[in-house]
Short mmCIF file of C-alpha atoms and ligand atoms in Angstrom, two decimals:
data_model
loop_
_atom_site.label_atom_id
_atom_site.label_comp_id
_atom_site.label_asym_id
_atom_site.label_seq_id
_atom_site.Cartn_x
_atom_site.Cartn_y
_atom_site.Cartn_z
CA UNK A 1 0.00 0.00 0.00
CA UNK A 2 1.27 2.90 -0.85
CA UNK A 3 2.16 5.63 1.77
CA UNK A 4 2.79 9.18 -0.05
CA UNK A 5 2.29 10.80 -3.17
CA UNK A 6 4.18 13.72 -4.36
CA UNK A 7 3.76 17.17 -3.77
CA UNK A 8 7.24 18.40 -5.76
CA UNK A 9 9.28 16.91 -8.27
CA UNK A 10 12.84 17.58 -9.35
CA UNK A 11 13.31 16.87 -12.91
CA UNK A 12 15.78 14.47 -13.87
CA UNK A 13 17.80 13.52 -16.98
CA UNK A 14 19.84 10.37 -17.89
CA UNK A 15 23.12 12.17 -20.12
CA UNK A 16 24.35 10.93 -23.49
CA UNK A 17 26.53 8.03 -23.23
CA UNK A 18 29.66 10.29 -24.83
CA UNK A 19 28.90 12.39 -21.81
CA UNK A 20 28.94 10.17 -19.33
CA UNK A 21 32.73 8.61 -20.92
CA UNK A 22 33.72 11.77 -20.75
CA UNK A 23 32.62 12.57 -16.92
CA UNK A 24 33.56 9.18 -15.52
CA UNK A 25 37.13 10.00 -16.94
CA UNK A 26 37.05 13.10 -15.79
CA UNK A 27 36.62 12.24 -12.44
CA UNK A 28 39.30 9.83 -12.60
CA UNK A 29 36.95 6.99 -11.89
CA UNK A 30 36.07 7.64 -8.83
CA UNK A 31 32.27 8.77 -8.89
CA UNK A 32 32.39 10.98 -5.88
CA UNK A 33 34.28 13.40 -8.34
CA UNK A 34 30.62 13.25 -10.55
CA UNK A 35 28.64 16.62 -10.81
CA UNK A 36 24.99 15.41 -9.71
CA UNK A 37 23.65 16.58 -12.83
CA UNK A 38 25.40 13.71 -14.56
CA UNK A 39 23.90 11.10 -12.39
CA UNK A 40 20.68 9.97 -13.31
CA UNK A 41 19.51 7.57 -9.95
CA UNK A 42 21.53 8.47 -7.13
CA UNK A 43 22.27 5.74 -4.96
CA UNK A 44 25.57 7.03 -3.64
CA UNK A 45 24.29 7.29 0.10
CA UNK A 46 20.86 7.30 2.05
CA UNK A 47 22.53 10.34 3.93
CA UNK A 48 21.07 14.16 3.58
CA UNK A 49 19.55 13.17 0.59
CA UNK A 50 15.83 11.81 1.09
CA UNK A 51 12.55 13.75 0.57
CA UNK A 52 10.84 15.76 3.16
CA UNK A 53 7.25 15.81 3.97
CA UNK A 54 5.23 18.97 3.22
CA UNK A 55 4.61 19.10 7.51
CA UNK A 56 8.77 19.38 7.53
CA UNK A 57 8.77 22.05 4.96
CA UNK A 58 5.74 24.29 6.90
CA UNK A 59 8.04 23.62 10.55
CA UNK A 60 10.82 24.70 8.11
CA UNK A 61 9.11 28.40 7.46
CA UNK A 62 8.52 28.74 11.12
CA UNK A 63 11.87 28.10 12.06
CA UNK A 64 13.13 30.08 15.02
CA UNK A 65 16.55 31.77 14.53
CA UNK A 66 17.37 32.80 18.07
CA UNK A 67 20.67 31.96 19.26
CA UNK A 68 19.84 31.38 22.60
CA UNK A 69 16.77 29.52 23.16
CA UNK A 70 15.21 28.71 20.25
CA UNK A 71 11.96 27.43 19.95
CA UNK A 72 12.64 24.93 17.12
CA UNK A 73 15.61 23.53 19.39
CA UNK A 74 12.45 23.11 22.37
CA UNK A 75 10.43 21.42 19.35
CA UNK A 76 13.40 18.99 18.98
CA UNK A 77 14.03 18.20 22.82
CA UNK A 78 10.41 17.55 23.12
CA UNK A 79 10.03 15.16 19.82
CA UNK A 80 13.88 13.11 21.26
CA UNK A 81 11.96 13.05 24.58
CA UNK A 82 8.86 11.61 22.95
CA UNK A 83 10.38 9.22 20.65
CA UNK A 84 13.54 7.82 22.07
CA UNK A 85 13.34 8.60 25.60
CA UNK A 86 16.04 11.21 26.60
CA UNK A 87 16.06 14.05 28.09
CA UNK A 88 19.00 15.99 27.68
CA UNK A 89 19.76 16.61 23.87
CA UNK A 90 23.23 18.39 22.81
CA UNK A 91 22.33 19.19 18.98
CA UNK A 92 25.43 19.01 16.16
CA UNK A 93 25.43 19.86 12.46
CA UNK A 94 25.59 16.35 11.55
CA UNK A 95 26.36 12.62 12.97
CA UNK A 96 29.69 13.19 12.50
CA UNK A 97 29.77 16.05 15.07
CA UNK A 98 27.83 14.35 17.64
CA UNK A 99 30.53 11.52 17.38
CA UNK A 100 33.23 14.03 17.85
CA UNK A 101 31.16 15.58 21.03
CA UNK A 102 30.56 12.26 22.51
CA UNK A 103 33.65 10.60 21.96
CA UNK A 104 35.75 13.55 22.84
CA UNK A 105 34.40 13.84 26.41
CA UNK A 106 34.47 10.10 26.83
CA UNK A 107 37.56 8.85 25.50
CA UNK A 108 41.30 8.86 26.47
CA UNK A 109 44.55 8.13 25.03
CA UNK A 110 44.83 4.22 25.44
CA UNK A 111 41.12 3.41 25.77
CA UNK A 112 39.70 -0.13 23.81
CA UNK A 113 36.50 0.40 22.09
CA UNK A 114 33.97 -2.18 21.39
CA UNK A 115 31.95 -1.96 18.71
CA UNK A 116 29.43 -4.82 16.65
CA UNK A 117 31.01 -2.47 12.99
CA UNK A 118 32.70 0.94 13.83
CA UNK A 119 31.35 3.05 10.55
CA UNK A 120 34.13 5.03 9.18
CA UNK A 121 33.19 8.21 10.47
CA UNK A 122 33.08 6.28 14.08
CA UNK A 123 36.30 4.86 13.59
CA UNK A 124 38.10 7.99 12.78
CA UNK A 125 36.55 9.99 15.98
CA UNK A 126 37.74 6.92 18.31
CA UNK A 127 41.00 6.93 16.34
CA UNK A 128 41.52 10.96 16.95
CA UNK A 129 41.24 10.48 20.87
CA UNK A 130 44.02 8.24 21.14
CA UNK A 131 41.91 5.06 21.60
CA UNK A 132 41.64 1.98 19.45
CA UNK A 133 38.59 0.79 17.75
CA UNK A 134 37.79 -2.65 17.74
CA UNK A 135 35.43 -4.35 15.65
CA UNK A 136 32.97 -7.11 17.53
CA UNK A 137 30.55 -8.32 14.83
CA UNK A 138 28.38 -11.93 14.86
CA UNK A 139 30.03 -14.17 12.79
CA UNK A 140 27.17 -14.33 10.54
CA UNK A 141 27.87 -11.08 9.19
CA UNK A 142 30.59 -12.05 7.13
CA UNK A 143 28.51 -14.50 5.28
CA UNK A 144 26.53 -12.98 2.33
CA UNK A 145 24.45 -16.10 2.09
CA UNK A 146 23.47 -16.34 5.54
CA UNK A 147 19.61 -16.10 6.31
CA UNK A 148 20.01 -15.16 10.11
CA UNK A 149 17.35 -12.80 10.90
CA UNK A 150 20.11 -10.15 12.98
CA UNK A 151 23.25 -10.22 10.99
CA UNK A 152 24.21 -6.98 11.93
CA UNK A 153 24.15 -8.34 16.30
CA UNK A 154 26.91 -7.36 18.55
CA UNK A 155 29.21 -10.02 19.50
CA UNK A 156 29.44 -10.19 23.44
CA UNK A 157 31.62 -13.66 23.43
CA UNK A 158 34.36 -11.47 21.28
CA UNK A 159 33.88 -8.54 23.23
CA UNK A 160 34.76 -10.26 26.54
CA UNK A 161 37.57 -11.98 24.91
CA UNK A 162 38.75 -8.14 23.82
CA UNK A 163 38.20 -6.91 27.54
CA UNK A 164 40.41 -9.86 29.10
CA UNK A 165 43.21 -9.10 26.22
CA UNK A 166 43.12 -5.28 27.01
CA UNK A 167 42.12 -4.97 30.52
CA UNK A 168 38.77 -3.95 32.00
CA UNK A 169 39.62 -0.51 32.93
CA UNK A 170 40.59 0.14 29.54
CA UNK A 171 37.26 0.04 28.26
CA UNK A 172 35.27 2.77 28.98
CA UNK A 173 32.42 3.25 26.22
CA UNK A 174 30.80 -0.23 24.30
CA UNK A 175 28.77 0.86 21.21
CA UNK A 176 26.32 -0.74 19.31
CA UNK A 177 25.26 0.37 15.69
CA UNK A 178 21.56 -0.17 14.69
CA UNK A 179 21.31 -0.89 11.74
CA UNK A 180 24.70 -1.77 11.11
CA UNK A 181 25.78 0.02 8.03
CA UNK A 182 29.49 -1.10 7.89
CA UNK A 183 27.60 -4.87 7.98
CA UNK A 184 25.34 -4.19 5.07
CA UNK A 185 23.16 -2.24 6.82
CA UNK A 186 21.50 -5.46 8.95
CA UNK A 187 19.62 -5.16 11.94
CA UNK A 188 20.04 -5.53 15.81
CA UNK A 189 17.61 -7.61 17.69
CA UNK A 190 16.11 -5.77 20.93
CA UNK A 191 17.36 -8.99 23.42
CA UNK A 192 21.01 -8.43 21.84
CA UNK A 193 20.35 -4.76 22.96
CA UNK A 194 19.70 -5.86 26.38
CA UNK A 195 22.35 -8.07 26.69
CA UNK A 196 24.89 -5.42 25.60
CA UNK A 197 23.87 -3.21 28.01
CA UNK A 198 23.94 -5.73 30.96
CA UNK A 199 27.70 -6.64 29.63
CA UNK A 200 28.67 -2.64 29.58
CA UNK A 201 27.11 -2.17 33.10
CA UNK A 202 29.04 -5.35 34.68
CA UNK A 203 32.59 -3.51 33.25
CA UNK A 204 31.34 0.07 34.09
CA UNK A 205 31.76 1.15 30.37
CA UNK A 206 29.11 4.16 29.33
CA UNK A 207 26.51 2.08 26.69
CA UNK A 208 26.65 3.98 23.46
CA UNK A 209 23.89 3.54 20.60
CA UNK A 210 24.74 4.92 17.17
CA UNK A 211 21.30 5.42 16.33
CA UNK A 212 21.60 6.83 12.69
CA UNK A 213 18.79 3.95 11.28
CA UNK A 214 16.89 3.13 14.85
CA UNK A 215 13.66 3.78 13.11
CA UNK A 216 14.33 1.06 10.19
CA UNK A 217 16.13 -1.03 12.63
CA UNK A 218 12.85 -0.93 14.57
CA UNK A 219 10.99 -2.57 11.51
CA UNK A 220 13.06 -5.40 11.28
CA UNK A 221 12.52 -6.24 15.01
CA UNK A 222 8.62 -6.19 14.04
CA UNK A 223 9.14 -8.59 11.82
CA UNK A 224 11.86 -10.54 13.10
CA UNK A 225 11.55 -10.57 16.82
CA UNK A 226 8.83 -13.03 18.16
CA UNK A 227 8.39 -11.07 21.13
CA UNK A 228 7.87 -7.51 19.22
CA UNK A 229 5.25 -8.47 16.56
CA UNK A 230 2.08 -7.12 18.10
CA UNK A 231 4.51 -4.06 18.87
CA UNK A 232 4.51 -0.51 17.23
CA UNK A 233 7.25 0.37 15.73
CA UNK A 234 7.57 3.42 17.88
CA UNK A 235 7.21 1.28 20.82
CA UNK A 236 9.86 -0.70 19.84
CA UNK A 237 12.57 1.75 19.35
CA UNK A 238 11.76 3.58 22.55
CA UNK A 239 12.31 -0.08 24.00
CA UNK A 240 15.75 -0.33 22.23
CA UNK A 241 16.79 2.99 22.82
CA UNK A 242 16.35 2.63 26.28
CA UNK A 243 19.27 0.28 26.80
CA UNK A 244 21.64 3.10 26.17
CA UNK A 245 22.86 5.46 28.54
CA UNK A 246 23.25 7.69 25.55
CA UNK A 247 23.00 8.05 22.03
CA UNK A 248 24.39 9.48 19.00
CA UNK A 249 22.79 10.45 16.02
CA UNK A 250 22.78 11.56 12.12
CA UNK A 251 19.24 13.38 11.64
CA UNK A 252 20.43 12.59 7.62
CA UNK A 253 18.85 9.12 8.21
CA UNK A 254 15.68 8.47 10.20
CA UNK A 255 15.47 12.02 11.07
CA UNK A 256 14.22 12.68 7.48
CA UNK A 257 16.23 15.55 7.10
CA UNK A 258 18.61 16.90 4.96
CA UNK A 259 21.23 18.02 7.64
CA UNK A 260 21.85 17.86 11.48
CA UNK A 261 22.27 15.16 14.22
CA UNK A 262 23.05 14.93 18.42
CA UNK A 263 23.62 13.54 21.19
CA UNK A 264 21.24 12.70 23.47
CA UNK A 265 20.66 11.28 27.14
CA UNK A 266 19.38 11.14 30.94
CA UNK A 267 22.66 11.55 32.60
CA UNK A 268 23.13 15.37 33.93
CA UNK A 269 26.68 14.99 34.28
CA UNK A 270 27.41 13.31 30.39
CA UNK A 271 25.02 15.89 29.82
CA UNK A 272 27.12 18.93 31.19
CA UNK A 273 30.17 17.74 29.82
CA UNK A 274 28.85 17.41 25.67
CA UNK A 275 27.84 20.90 26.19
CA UNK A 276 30.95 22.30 26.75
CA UNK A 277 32.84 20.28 24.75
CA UNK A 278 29.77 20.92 21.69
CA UNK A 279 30.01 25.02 22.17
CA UNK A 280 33.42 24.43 21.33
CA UNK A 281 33.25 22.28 18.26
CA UNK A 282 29.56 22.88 17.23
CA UNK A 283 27.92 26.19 18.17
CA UNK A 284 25.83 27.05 21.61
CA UNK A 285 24.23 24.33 23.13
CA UNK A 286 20.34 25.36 21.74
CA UNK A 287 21.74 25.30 17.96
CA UNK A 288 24.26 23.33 17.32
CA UNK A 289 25.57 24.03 13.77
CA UNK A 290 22.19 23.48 12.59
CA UNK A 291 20.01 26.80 11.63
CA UNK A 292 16.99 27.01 13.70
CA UNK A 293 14.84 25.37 10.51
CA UNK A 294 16.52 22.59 10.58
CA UNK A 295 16.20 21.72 13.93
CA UNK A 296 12.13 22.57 13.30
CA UNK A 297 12.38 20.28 10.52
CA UNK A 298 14.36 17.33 12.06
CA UNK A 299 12.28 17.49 15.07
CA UNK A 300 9.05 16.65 13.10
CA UNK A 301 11.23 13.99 10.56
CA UNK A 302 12.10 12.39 13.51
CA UNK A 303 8.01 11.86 15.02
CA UNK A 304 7.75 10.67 11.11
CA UNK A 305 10.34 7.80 11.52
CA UNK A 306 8.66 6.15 13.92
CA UNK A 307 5.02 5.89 12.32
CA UNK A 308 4.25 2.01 11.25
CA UNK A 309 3.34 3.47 7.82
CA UNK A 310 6.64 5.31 7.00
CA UNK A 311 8.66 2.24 8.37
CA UNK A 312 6.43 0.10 6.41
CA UNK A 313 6.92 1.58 3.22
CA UNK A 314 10.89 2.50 3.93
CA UNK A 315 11.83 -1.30 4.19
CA UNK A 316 9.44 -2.40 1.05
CA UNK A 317 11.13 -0.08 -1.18
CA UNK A 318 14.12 -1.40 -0.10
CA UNK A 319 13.41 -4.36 -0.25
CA UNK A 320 11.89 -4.27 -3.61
CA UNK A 321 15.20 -3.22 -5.05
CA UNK A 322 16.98 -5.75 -3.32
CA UNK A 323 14.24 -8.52 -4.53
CA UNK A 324 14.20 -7.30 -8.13
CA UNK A 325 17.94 -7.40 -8.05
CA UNK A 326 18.28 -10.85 -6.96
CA UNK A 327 15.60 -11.96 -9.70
CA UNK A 328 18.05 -10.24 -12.06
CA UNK A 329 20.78 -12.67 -11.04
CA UNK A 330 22.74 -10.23 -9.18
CA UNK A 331 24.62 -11.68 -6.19
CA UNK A 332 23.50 -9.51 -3.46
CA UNK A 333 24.11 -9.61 0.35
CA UNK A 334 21.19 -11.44 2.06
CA UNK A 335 18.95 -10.33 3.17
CA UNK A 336 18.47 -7.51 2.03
CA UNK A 337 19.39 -4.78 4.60
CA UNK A 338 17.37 -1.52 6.04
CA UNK A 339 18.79 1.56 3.88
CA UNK A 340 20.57 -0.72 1.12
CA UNK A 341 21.19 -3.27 -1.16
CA UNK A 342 24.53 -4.82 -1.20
CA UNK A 343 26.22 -6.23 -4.20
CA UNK A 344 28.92 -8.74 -3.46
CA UNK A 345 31.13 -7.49 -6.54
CA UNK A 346 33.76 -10.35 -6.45
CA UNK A 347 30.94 -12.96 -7.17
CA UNK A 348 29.58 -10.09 -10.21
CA UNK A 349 33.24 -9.71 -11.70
CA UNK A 350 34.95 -13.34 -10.92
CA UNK A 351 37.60 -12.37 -13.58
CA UNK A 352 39.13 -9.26 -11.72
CA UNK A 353 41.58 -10.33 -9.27
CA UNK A 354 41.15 -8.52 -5.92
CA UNK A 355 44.20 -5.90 -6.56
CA UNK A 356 42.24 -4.32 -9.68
CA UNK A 357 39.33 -2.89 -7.13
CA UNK A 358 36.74 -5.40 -8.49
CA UNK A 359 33.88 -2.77 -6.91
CA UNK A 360 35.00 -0.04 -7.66
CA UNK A 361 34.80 -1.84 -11.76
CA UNK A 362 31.23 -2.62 -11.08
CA UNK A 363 30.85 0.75 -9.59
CA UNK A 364 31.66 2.65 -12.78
CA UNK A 365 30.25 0.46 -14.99
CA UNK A 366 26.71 1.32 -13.53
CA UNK A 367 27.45 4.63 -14.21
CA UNK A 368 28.75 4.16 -17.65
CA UNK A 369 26.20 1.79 -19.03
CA UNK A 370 22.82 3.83 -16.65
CA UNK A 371 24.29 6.67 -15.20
CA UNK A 372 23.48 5.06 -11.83
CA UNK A 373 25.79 5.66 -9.10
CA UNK A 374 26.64 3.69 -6.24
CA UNK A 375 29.80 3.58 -3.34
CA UNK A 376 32.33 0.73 -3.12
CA UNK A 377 32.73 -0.26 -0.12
CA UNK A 378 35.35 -2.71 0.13
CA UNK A 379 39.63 -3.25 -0.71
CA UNK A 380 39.15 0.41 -2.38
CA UNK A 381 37.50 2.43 0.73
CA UNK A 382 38.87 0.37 3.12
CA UNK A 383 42.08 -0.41 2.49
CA UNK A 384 43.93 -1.83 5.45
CA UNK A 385 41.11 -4.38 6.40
CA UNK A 386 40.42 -7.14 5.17
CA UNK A 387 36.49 -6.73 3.81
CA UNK A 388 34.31 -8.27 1.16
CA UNK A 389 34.08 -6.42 -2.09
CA UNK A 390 30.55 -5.13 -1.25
CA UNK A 391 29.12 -2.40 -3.59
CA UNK A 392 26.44 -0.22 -2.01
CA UNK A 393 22.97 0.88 -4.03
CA UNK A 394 22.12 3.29 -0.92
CA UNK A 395 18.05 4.21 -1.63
CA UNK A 396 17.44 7.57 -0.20
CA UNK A 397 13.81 7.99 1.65
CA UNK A 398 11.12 8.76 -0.16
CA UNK A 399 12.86 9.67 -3.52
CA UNK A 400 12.69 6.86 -5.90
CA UNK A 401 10.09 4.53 -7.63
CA UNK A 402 9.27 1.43 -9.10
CA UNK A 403 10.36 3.26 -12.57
CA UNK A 404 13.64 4.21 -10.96
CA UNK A 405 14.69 0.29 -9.29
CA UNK A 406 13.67 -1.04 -13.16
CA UNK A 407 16.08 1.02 -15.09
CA UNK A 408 18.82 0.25 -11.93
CA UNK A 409 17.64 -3.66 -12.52
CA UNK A 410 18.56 -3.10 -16.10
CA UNK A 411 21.19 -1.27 -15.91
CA UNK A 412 22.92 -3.93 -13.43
CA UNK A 413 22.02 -6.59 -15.81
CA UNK A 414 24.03 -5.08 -18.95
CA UNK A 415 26.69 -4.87 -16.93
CA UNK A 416 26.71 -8.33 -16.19
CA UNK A 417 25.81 -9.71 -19.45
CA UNK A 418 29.45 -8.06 -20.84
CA UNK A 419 31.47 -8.40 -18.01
CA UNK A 420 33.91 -10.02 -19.23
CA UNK A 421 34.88 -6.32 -20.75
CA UNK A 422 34.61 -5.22 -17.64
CA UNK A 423 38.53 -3.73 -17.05
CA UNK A 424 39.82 -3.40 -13.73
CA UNK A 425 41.46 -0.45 -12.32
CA UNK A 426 45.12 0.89 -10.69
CA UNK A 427 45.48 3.65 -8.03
CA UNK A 428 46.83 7.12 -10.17
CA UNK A 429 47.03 9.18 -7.29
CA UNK A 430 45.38 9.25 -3.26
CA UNK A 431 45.61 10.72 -0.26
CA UNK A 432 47.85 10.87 2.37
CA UNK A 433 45.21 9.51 5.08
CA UNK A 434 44.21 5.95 3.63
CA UNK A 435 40.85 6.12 5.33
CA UNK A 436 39.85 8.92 3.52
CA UNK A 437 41.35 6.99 0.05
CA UNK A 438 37.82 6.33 -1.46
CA UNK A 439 36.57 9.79 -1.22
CA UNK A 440 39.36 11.73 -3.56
CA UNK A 441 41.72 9.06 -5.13
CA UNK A 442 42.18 9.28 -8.54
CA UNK A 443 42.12 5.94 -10.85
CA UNK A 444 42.53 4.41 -14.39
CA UNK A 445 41.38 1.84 -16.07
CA UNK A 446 44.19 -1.32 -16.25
CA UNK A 447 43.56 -2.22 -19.95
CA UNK A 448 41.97 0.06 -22.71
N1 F0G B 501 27.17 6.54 12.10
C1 F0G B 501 26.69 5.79 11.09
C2 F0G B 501 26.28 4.37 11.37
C3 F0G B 501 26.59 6.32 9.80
O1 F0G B 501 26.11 5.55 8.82
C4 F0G B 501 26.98 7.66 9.57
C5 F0G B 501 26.92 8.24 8.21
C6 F0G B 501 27.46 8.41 10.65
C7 F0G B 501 27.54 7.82 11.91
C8 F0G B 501 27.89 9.84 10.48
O2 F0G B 501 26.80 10.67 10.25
O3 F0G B 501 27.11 11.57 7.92
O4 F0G B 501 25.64 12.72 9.57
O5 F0G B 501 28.10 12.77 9.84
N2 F0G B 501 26.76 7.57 7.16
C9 F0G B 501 26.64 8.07 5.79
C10 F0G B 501 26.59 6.92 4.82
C11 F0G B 501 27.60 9.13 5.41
O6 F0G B 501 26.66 7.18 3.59
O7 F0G B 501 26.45 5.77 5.23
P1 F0G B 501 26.93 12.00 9.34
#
């Protein structure tokens, strides 16, 4: 059933295919160097770039500038109160910022941090304060073909074994991703929430949700979790929220918005402490770095997320792509996760060995052949860990159709029928900080 109709439309435009040569070489392969007007469906990220409803445009109008005491930033304490629980809400321009609030007021110089899949972003914050980052995934999540129903779980048995290696007082902060995007984007069961907050209260570590995709997360559990299935979904993420002693979050996702994020929580001192270090980094503790509309409009994206409807139609047009996909005979990650499909690009390009970025191959190819993009996420954007070659078709909210997935579906399927043209690709130039490689290196292809 469907859940919206649209109000405003952005016109679109798939370029010739001489243009599209000519920008993907331009951009030395690597589609983050695309203008947008090149790209025809956008599946780059899920981030800042889905559709909001006309109520988030009218709060947007009615946005309250102040710098001291807004009213939009009252609208947003009131809607994090409402639908995750907390009290106390430090606002930041985006996730990002949050993570460097949070993290900077929690972490030292020598601290171990747990994690079921740091995202990059998280990595890089627990990296800057000195402390060490340390993956703690299910061991399901490395298996593409795997039907568990929460791939994306946190790993207690390998956390424990991290704590006993490291030493209990060097673990101050365990956090736990819902959805977990670095672990194609699967979900984290509410009893595995539980459980990870009984195992951070029994080492005195702080309990740390990255919320970015609680709201989607909070589908799957519907579905998935016996226990949940007469639940709402708003019911259900206020349960699984409430495991954490604090949270950090990217309004870009499941607060519908364009821009902004936070921290929030019920501890006055945490509390005390984000606020000084956020004036600092972020801008007085009623703004944030956002302007006052955005805060009006995340605060009502955010009451949006967590209606049965929206969450309903979110993961079926996910879903859709991910099913139409698979039909196609395109060897995806299963199942399907909440914000994306996954495309396990060594299985699509068997005859690309793994030093000629077999991904980031597929990755330009869907531009080339549709003028779809999508992000590699494997041996090019991460290169010092050992990953699958996963490429990401991220499906912003509320943007794309039926129309849209078909032309992806065929686009994908070209690609596949000629792969064995298909050339792989060498490293021309990159940066100096090889986390930040798949954002602005340069590349060519090996042959032609
Ligand atoms: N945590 C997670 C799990 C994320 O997926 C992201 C962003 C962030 C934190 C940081 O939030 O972008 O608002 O600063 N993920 C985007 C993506 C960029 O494409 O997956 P941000």
């Amino acid at each position: 059933m469907a859940a919206y109709r649209s109000k405003v439309v952005e016109r679109i435009e798939l370029p010739s295919r001489e243009r599209r040569e000519r920008a993907l070489q331009d951009a030395g392969y690597n589609v983050f160097n695309l203008a947008s007007e090149d790209v025809y469906v956008d599946l780059l990220t899920d981030s800042g770039t889905g559709t909001m409803s006309d109520a988030q445009w009218a709060a947007l109008v009615r946005g309250d500038e102040a710098y001291a005491g807004s009213a939009s930033f009252e609208a947003l304490e009131s809607a994090v109160a409402d639908v995750m629980g907390f009290s106390h809400v430090v606002p930041a321009h985006q996730g990002r910022g949050a993570e460097n609030v949070l993290y900077g007021t929690l972490l030292d110089e020598g601290d171990v941090v747990p994690n079921n899949t740091h995202f990059d972003t998280t990595r890089a914050h627990v990296a800057n304060q000195g402390a060490e980052p340390v993956d703690c995934p299910v061991p399901a999540a490395g298996d593409p073909n795997a039907t568990d129903p929460f791939k994306g779980n946190f790993s207690i048995e390998r956390a424990r074994e991290v704590v006993a290696e490291v030493g209990v007082e060097n673990v101050p902060v365990v956090i736990q991703t819902i959805t977990n995007n670095s672990a194609a984007g699967q979900p984290v069961s509410v009893e595995n929430s539980r459980r990870v907050a009984d195992f951070a209260a029994d080492i005195d570590a702080t309990f740390v949700i990255d919320a970015c995709r609680f709201a989607e997360n909070a589908g799957f559990v519907r579905e998935r979790e016996s226990a949940f299935a007469d639940a709402t979904v708003a019911e259900i993420a206020r349960e699984q929220l409430a495991c954490a002693d604090a949270v950090v979050m990217s309004g870009k996702k499941d607060g519908l918005a364009n821009v902004g994020g936070f921290v929030a929580t019920d501890d006055p001192t945490l509390y005390e402490r984000c606020k000084e270090r956020a004036i600092l980094y972020e801008g007085f503790s009623t703004y944030g770095g956002m302007a006052g509309r955005d805060l009006a409009a995340l605060a009502v994206g955010l009451r949006e997320a967590v209606e049965d409807a929206y969450v309903g139609d979110r993961l079926a047009e996910v879903g859709l792509l991910g099913e139409l996909l698979a039909d196609a005979g395109v060897p995806i990650y299963e199942p399907t996760g909440g914000h994306a499909v996954y495309v396990d690009a060594a299985a699509a390009l068997p005859h690309l060995p793994a030093g000629e970025f077999p991904g980031q191959a597929l990755v330009c190819e869907l531009y080339r052949q549709g003028g779809v993009r999508a992000v590699e996420l494997g041996s090019f954007a991460f290169p010092k860990t050992d990953r699958p070659e996963l490429v990401r078709l991220a499906v912003p909210r509320r943007t794309y159709g039926r129309e849209h997935f078909e032309h992806v579906i065929e686009t994908a399927r070209t690609v596949l029928e000629n792969r064995s043209a298909v050339s792989g690709l060498r490293i021309e130039s990159e940066p100096e900080m090889a986390e930040l490689r798949h954002f602005t290196a340069e590349l060519e292809p090996v042959s032609g």
